[in-house]
Structures are given as structure tokens and as C-alpha cells.
PDB file of C-alpha atoms and ligand atoms in Angstrom:
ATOM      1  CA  UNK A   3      65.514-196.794  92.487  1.00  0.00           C
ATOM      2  CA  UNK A   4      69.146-197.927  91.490  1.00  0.00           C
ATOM      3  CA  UNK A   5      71.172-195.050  92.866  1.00  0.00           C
ATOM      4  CA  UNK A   6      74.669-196.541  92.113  1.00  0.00           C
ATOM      5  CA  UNK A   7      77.623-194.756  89.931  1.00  0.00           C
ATOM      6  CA  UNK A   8      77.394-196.405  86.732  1.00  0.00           C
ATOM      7  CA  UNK A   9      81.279-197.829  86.483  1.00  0.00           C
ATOM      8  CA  UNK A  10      82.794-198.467  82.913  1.00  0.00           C
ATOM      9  CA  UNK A  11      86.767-200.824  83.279  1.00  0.00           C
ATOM     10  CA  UNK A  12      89.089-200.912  80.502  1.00  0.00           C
ATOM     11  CA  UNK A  13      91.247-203.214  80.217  1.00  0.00           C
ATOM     12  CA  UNK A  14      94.026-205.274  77.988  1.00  0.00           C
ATOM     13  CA  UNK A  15      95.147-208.100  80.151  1.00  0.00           C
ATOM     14  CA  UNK A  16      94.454-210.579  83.032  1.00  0.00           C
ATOM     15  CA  UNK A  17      92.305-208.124  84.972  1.00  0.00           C
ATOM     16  CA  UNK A  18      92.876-208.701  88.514  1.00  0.00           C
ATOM     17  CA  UNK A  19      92.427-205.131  89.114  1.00  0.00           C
ATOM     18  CA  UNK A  20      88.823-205.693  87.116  1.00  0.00           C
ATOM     19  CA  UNK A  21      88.476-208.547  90.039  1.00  0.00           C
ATOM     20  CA  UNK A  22      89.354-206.703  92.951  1.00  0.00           C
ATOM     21  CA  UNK A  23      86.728-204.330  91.680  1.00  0.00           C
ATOM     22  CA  UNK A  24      83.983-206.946  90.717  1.00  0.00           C
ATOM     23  CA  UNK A  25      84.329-208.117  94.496  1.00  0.00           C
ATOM     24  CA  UNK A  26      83.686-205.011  96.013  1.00  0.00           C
ATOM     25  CA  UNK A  27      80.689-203.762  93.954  1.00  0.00           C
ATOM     26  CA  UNK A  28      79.461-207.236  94.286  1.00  0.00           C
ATOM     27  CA  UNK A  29      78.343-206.060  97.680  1.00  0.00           C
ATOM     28  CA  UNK A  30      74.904-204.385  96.915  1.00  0.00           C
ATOM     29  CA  UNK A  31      75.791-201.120  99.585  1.00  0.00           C
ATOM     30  CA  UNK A  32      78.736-200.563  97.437  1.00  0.00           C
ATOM     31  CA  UNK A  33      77.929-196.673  95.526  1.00  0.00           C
ATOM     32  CA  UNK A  34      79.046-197.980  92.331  1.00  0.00           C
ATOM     33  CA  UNK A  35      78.269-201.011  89.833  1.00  0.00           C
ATOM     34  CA  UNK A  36      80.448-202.054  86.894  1.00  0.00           C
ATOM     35  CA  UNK A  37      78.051-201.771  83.754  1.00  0.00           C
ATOM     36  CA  UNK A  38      80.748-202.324  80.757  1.00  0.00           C
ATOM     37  CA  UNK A  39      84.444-204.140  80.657  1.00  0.00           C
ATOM     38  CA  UNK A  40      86.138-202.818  77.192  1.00  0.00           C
ATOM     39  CA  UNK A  41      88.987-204.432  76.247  1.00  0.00           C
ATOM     40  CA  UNK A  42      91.549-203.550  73.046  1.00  0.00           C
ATOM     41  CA  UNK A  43      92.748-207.243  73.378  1.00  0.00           C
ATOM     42  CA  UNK A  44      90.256-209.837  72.074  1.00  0.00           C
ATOM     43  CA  UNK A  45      91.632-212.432  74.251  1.00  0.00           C
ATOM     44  CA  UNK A  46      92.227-210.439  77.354  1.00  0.00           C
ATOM     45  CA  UNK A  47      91.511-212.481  80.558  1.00  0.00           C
ATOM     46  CA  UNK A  48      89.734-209.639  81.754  1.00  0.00           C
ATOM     47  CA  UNK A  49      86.955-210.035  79.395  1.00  0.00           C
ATOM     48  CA  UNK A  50      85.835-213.762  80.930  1.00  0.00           C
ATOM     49  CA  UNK A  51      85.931-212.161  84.202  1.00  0.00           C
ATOM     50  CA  UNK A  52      83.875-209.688  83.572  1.00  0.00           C
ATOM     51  CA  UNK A  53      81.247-211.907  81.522  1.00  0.00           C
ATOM     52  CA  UNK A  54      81.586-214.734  84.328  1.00  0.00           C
ATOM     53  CA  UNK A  55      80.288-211.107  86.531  1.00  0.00           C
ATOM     54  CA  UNK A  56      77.608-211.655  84.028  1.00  0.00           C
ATOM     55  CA  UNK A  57      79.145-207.738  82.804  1.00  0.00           C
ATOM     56  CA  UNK A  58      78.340-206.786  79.696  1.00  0.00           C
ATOM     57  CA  UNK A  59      81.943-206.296  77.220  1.00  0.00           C
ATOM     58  CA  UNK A  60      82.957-204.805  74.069  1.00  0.00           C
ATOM     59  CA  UNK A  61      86.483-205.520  72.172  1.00  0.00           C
ATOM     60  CA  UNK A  62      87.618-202.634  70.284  1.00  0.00           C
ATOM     61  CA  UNK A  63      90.869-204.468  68.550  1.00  0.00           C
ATOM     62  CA  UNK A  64      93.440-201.502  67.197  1.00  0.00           C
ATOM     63  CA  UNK A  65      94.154-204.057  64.446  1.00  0.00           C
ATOM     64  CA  UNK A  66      90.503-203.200  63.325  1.00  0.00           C
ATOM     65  CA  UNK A  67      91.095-199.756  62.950  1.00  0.00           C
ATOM     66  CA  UNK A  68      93.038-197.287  59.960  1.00  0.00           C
ATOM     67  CA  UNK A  69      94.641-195.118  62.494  1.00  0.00           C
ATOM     68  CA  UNK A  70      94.564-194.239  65.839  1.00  0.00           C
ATOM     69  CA  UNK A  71      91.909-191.519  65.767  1.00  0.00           C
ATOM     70  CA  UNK A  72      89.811-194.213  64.576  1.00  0.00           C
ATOM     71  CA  UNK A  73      90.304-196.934  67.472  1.00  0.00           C
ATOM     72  CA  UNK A  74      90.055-193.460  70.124  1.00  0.00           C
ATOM     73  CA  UNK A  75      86.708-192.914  68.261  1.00  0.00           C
ATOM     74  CA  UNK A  76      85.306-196.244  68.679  1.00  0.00           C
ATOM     75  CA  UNK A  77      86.846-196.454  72.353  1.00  0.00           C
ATOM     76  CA  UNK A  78      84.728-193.277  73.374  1.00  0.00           C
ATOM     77  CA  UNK A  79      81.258-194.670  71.347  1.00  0.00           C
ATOM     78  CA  UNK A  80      81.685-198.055  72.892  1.00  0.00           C
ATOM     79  CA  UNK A  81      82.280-195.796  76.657  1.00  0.00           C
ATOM     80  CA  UNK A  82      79.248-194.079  75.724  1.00  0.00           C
ATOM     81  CA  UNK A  83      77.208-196.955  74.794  1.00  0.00           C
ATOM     82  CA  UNK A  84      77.280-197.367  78.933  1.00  0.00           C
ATOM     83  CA  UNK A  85      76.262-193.896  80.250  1.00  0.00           C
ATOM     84  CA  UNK A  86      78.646-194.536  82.444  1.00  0.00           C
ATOM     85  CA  UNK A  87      79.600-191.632  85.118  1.00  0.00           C
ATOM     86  CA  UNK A  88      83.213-192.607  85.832  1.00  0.00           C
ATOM     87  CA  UNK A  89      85.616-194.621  83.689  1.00  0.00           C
ATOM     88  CA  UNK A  90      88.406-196.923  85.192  1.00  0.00           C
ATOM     89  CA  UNK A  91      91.512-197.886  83.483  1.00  0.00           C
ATOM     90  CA  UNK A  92      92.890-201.201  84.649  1.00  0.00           C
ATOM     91  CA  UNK A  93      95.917-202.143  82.970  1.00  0.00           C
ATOM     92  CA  UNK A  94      94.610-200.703  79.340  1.00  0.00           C
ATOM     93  CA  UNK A  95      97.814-200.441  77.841  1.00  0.00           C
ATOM     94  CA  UNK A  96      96.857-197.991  75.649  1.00  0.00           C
ATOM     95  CA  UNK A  97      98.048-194.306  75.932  1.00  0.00           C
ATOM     96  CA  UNK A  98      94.646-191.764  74.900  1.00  0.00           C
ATOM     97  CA  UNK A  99      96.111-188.827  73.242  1.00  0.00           C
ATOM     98  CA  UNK A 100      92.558-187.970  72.233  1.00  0.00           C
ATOM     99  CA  UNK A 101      90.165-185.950  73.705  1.00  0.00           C
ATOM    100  CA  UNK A 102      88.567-188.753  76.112  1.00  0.00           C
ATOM    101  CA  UNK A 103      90.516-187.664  78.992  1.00  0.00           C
ATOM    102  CA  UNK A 104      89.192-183.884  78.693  1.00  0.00           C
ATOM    103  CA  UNK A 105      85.670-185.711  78.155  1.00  0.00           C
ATOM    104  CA  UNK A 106      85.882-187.662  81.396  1.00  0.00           C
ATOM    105  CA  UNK A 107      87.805-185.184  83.314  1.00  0.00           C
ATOM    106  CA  UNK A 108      87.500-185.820  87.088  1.00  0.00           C
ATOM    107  CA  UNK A 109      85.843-189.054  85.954  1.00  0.00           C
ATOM    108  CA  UNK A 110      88.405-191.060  84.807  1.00  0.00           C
ATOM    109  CA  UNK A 111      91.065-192.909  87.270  1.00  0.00           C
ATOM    110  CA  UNK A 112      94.231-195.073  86.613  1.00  0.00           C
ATOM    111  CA  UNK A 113      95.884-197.368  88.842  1.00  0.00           C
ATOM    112  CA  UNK A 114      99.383-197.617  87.884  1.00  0.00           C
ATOM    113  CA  UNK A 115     102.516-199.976  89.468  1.00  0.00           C
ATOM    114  CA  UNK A 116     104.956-197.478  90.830  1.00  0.00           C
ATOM    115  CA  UNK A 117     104.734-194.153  93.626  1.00  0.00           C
ATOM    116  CA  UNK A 118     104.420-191.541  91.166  1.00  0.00           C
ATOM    117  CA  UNK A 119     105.618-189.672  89.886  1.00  0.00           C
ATOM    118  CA  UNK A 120     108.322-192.224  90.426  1.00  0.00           C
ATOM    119  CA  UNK A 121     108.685-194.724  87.118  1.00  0.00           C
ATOM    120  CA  UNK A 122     105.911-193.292  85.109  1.00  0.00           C
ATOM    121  CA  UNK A 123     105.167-195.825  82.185  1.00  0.00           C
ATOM    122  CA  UNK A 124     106.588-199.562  81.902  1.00  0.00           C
ATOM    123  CA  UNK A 125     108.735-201.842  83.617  1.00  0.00           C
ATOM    124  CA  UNK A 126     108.239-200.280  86.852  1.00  0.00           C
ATOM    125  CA  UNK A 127     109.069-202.853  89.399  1.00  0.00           C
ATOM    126  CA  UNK A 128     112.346-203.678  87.509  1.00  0.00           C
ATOM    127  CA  UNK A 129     112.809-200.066  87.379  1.00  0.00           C
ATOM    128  CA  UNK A 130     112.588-199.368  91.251  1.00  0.00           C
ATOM    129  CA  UNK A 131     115.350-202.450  91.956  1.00  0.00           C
ATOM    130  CA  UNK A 132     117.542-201.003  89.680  1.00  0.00           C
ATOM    131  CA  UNK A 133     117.025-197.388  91.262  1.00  0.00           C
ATOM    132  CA  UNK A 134     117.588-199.276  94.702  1.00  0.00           C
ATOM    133  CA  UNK A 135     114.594-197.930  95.593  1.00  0.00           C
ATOM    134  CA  UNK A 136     113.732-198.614  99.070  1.00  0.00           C
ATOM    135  CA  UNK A 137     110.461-198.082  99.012  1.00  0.00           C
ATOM    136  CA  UNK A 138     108.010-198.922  96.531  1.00  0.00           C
ATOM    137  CA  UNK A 139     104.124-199.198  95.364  1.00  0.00           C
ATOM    138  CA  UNK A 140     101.168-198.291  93.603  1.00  0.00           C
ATOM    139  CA  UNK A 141      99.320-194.352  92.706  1.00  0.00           C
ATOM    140  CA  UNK A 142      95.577-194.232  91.722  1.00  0.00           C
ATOM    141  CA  UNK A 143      95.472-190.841  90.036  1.00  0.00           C
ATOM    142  CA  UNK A 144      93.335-189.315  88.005  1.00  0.00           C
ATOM    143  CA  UNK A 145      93.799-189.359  84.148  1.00  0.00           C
ATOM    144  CA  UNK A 146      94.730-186.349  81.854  1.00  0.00           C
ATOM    145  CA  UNK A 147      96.200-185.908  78.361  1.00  0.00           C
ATOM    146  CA  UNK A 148      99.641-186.381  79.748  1.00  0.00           C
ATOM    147  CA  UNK A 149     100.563-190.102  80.910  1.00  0.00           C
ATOM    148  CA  UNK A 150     100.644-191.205  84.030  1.00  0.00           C
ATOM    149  CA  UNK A 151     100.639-187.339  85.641  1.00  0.00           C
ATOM    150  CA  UNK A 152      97.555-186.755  87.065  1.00  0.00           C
ATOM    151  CA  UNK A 153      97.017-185.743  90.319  1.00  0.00           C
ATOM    152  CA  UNK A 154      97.291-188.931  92.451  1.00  0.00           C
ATOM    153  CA  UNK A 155      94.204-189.573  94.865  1.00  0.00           C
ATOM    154  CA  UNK A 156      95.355-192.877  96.850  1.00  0.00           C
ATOM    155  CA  UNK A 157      99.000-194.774  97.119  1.00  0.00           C
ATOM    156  CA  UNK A 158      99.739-197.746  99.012  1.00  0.00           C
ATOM    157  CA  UNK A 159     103.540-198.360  99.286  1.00  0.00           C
ATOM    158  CA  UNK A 160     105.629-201.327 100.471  1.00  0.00           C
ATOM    159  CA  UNK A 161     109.610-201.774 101.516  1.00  0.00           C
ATOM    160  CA  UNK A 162     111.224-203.200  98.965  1.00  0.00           C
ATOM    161  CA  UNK A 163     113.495-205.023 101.196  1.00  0.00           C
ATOM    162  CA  UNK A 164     115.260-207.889  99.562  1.00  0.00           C
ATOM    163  CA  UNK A 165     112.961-208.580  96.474  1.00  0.00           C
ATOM    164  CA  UNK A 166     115.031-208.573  93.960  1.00  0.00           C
ATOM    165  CA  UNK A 167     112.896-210.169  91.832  1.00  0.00           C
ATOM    166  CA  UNK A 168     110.739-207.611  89.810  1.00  0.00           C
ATOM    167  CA  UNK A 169     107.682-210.491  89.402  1.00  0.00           C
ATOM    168  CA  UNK A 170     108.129-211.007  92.939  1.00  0.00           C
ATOM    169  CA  UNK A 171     107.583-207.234  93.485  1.00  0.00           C
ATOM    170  CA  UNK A 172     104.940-206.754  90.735  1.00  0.00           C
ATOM    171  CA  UNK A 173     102.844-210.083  93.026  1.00  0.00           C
ATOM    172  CA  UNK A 174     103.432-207.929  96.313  1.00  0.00           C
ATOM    173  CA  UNK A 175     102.489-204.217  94.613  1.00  0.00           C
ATOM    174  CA  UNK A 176      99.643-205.871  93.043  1.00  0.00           C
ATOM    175  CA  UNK A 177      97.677-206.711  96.325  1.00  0.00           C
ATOM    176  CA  UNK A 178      98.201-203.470  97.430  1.00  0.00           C
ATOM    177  CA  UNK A 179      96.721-202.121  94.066  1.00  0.00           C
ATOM    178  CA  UNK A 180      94.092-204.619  94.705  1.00  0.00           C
ATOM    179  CA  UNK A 181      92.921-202.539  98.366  1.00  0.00           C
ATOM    180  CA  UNK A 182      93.454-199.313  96.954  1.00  0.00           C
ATOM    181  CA  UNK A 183      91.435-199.303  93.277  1.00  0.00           C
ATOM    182  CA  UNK A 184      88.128-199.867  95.463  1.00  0.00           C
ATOM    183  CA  UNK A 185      88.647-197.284  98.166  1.00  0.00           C
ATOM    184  CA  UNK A 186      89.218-194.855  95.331  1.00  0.00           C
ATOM    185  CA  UNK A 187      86.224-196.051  93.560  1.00  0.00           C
ATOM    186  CA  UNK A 188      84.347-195.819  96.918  1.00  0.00           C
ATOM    187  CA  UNK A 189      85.601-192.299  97.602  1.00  0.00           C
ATOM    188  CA  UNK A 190      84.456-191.017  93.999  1.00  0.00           C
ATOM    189  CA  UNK A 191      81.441-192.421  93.677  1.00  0.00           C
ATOM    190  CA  UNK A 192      80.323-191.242  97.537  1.00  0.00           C
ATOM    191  CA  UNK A 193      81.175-188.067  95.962  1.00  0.00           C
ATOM    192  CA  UNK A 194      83.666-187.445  99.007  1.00  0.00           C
ATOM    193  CA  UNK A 195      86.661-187.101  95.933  1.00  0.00           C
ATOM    194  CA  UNK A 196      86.768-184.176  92.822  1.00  0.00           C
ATOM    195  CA  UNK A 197      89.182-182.868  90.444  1.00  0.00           C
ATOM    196  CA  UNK A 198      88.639-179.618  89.207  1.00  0.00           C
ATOM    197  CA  UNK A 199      90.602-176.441  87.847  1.00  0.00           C
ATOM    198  CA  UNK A 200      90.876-176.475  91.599  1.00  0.00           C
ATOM    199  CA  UNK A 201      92.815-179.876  92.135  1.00  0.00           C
ATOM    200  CA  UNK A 202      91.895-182.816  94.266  1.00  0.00           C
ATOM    201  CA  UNK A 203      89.363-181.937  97.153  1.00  0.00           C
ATOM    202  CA  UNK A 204      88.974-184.596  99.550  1.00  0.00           C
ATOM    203  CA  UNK A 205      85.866-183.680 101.674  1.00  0.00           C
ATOM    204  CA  UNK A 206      85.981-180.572 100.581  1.00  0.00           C
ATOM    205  CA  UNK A 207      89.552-180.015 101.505  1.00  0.00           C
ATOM    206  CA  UNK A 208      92.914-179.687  99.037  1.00  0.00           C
ATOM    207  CA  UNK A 209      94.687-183.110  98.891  1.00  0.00           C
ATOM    208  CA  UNK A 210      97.872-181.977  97.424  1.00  0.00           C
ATOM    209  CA  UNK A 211      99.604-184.843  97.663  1.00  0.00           C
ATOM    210  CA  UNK A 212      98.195-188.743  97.453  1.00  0.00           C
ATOM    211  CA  UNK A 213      96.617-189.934 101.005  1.00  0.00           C
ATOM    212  CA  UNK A 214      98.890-192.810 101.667  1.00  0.00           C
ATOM    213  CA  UNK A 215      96.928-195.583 102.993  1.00  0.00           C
ATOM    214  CA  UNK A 216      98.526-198.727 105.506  1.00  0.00           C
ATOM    215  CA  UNK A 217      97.115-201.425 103.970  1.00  0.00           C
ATOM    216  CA  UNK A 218      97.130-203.738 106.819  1.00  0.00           C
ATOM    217  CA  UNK A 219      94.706-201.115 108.133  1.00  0.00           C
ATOM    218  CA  UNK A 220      92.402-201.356 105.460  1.00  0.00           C
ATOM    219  CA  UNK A 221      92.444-205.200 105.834  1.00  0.00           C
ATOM    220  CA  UNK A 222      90.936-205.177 108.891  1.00  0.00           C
TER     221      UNK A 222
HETATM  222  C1  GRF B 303      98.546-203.442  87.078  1.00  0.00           C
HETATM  223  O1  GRF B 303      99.825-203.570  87.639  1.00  0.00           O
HETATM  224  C2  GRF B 303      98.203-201.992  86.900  1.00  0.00           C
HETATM  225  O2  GRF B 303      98.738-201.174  87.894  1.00  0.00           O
HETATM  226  C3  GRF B 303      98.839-201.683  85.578  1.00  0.00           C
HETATM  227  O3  GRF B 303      98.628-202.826  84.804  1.00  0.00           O
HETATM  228  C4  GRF B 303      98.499-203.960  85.661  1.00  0.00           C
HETATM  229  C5  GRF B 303      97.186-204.608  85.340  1.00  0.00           C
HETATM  230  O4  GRF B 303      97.037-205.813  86.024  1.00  0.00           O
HETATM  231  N1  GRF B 303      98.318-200.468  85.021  1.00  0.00           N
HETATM  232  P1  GRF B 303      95.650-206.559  85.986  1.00  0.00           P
HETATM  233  O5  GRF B 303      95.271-206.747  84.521  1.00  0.00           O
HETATM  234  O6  GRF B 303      94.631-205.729  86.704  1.00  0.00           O
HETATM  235  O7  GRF B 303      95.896-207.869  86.660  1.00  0.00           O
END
């Protein structure tokens, strides 16, 4: 019997989060498989890594689509069309102002590029330099209606030091993302991680804030 989370990733770009993710539930002792990759970019990179995964994809292209109720409808039929029981966004750069996040609620995760609820939204590296930041780094959290402000589960961070290059930061914050987006996974589909009325219960104990996690541990 196949006892692993089922594991749906949406995406709009290269998906190097999708990879990180592919890697780990490669591993058959991993608790979760990826079943879908949905994309609202046809061309997304994301979508060839997930079918060289031998992952089954859908495209839902906004262009396709009247309005956005529409493309939020066919988002949530195409999630469906997986059975999936938790639902990763990984770099969708599209903001659901439907009801999807109510529907997955405690299911759904984000990864986004910044400590938050520092730099919620875009440009975050470039954003951080310019704050002169001197730290710096990535949130999983999980997703509800309002963007980028759910409860954060995992953060990695890094000093910012003297990268003052915001692609040079977005290459170092992205292998931490990389480490983290797994563990998460890992810690929701062991069913060690909820969010509830209650908030964020780590092993059955209140996690008010993000568990911060040294990387070069987790490397090891
Ligand atoms: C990542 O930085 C992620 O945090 C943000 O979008 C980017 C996606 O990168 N939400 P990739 O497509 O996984 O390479």
C-alpha cells in the first residue's frame, strides 16, 4: 500500500524550488510524492522538470480565461483532478483571492524570498539592500487569503554581508529555500506540523514564531 501524502506544486517559472522537491521525494522513504505540477505559464521551466520527473502537468494560462474567477475556478478543478492532500506554491506568481486558500487551509504552504514578515511581495532581495538589512532569507508559511501573512513554519536566514548585488542575494537565499521547502514538506506530511484556529503546533506544541533552521546543519 502507497502510504505517501499525495503533493500537488504550482508553479510559473524556472522551478528550482519544484527541483529541490523532486529530489527529495525521489527517495522512496520520503512521506510525500509529487502527483501534479500546474503551471499558469505555458512555457514555465518548471513544467519540463516536472515531466522529465515523469510528473503529470496541467497549464491553466490566465490569457485563457474571461476573468479571474474563471482562471481561480479552473486552478482549483485542475488541484482537484490530483486528490492531492497538501498543495505547494513554488514561485506561482499568482495572488488567490478566491476561496482555495480556505479550501486547503493547513494544507497549503508558500516559500517566499524574504524573513517575513519582512518584504512581503516582490523585489525582495533588492528590497533588503536598500533597507541595509543585515540579515536576510527565506519563510515557508502557510497560505491564507491575505498574501504572504500566514503563519511561518520554517526560515533559513543568511548575513547579508557585502552582497550588494540583489541576483547575487536571490542565488544565495535560493539554496537556503532549496533545504528548507523539503523539511517543511517532511514535517507536514509526517503529520508532526498543523494549522488550525489554534495556530501552528509543532509536535503538538505552539510554534509562535518560525523555527529558524542553520542550514549548514541540515547539510550534514
Ligand atoms: C523563489 O525565490 C520563491 O521563494 C519565490 O519565487 C521563486 C521561485 O523560484 N516565491 P523557482 O521557480 O523555484 O526557481
Amino acid at each position: 500500500m502507497n502510504s505517501r501524502a499525495r503533493v500537488v506544486v504550482l508553479l510559473s517559472g524556472s522551478g528550482s524550488n519544484l527541483q529541490a522537491l523532486i529530489d527529495a521525494t525521489a527517495n522512496r522513504t520520503f512521506p510525500a510524492q509529487i502527483v501534479g505540477v500546474i503551471s499558469d505559464q505555458p512555457d514555465a521551466y518548471g513544467l519540463k522538470r516536472a515531466a522529465n520527473a515523469d510528473i503529470a502537468t496541467r497549464c491553466c494560462d490566465r490569457a485563457d480565461f474571461n476573468n479571474r474567477a474563471e482562471f481561480e475556478e479552473a486552478i482549483g478543478e485542475a488541484i482537484a483532478s490530483f486528490a492531492p492532500d497538501f498543495v505547494l506554491l513554488a514561485g506561482f506568481m499568482r495572488i488567490l483571492r478566491g476561496s482555495l486558500p480556505d479550501r486547503y487551509s493547513g494544507r497549503m504552504l508558500n516559500i517566499h524570498p524574504s524573513l517575513l514578515p519582512r518584504h512581503k511581495g516582490l523585489d525582495t532581495h533588492q528590497r533588503a539592500i536598500d533597507a541595509g538589512d543585515i540579515e536576510h532569507g527565506c519563510t515557508v508559511h502557510f497560505v491564507t487569503r491575505e498574501l504572504d501573512a500566514g503563519p511561518g513554519l520554517i526560515q533559513a536566514k543568511l548575513d547579508v554581508g557585502a552582497t550588494a548585488d540583489a541576483a547575487h542575494l536571490a542565488a544565495r537565499v535560493l539554496e537556503l529555500e532549496h533545504q528548507i521547502y523539503p523539511l517543511a514538506l517532511r514535517w507536514l506530511a509526517e503529520g508532526r506540523v498543523s494549522h488550525s484556529a489554534e495556530g501552528v503546533l509543532l509536535d503538538g506544541l505552539a510554534l509562535p514564531d518560525p523555527v529558524v533552521m542553520d542550514v549548514d546543519a541540515l547539510r550534514c
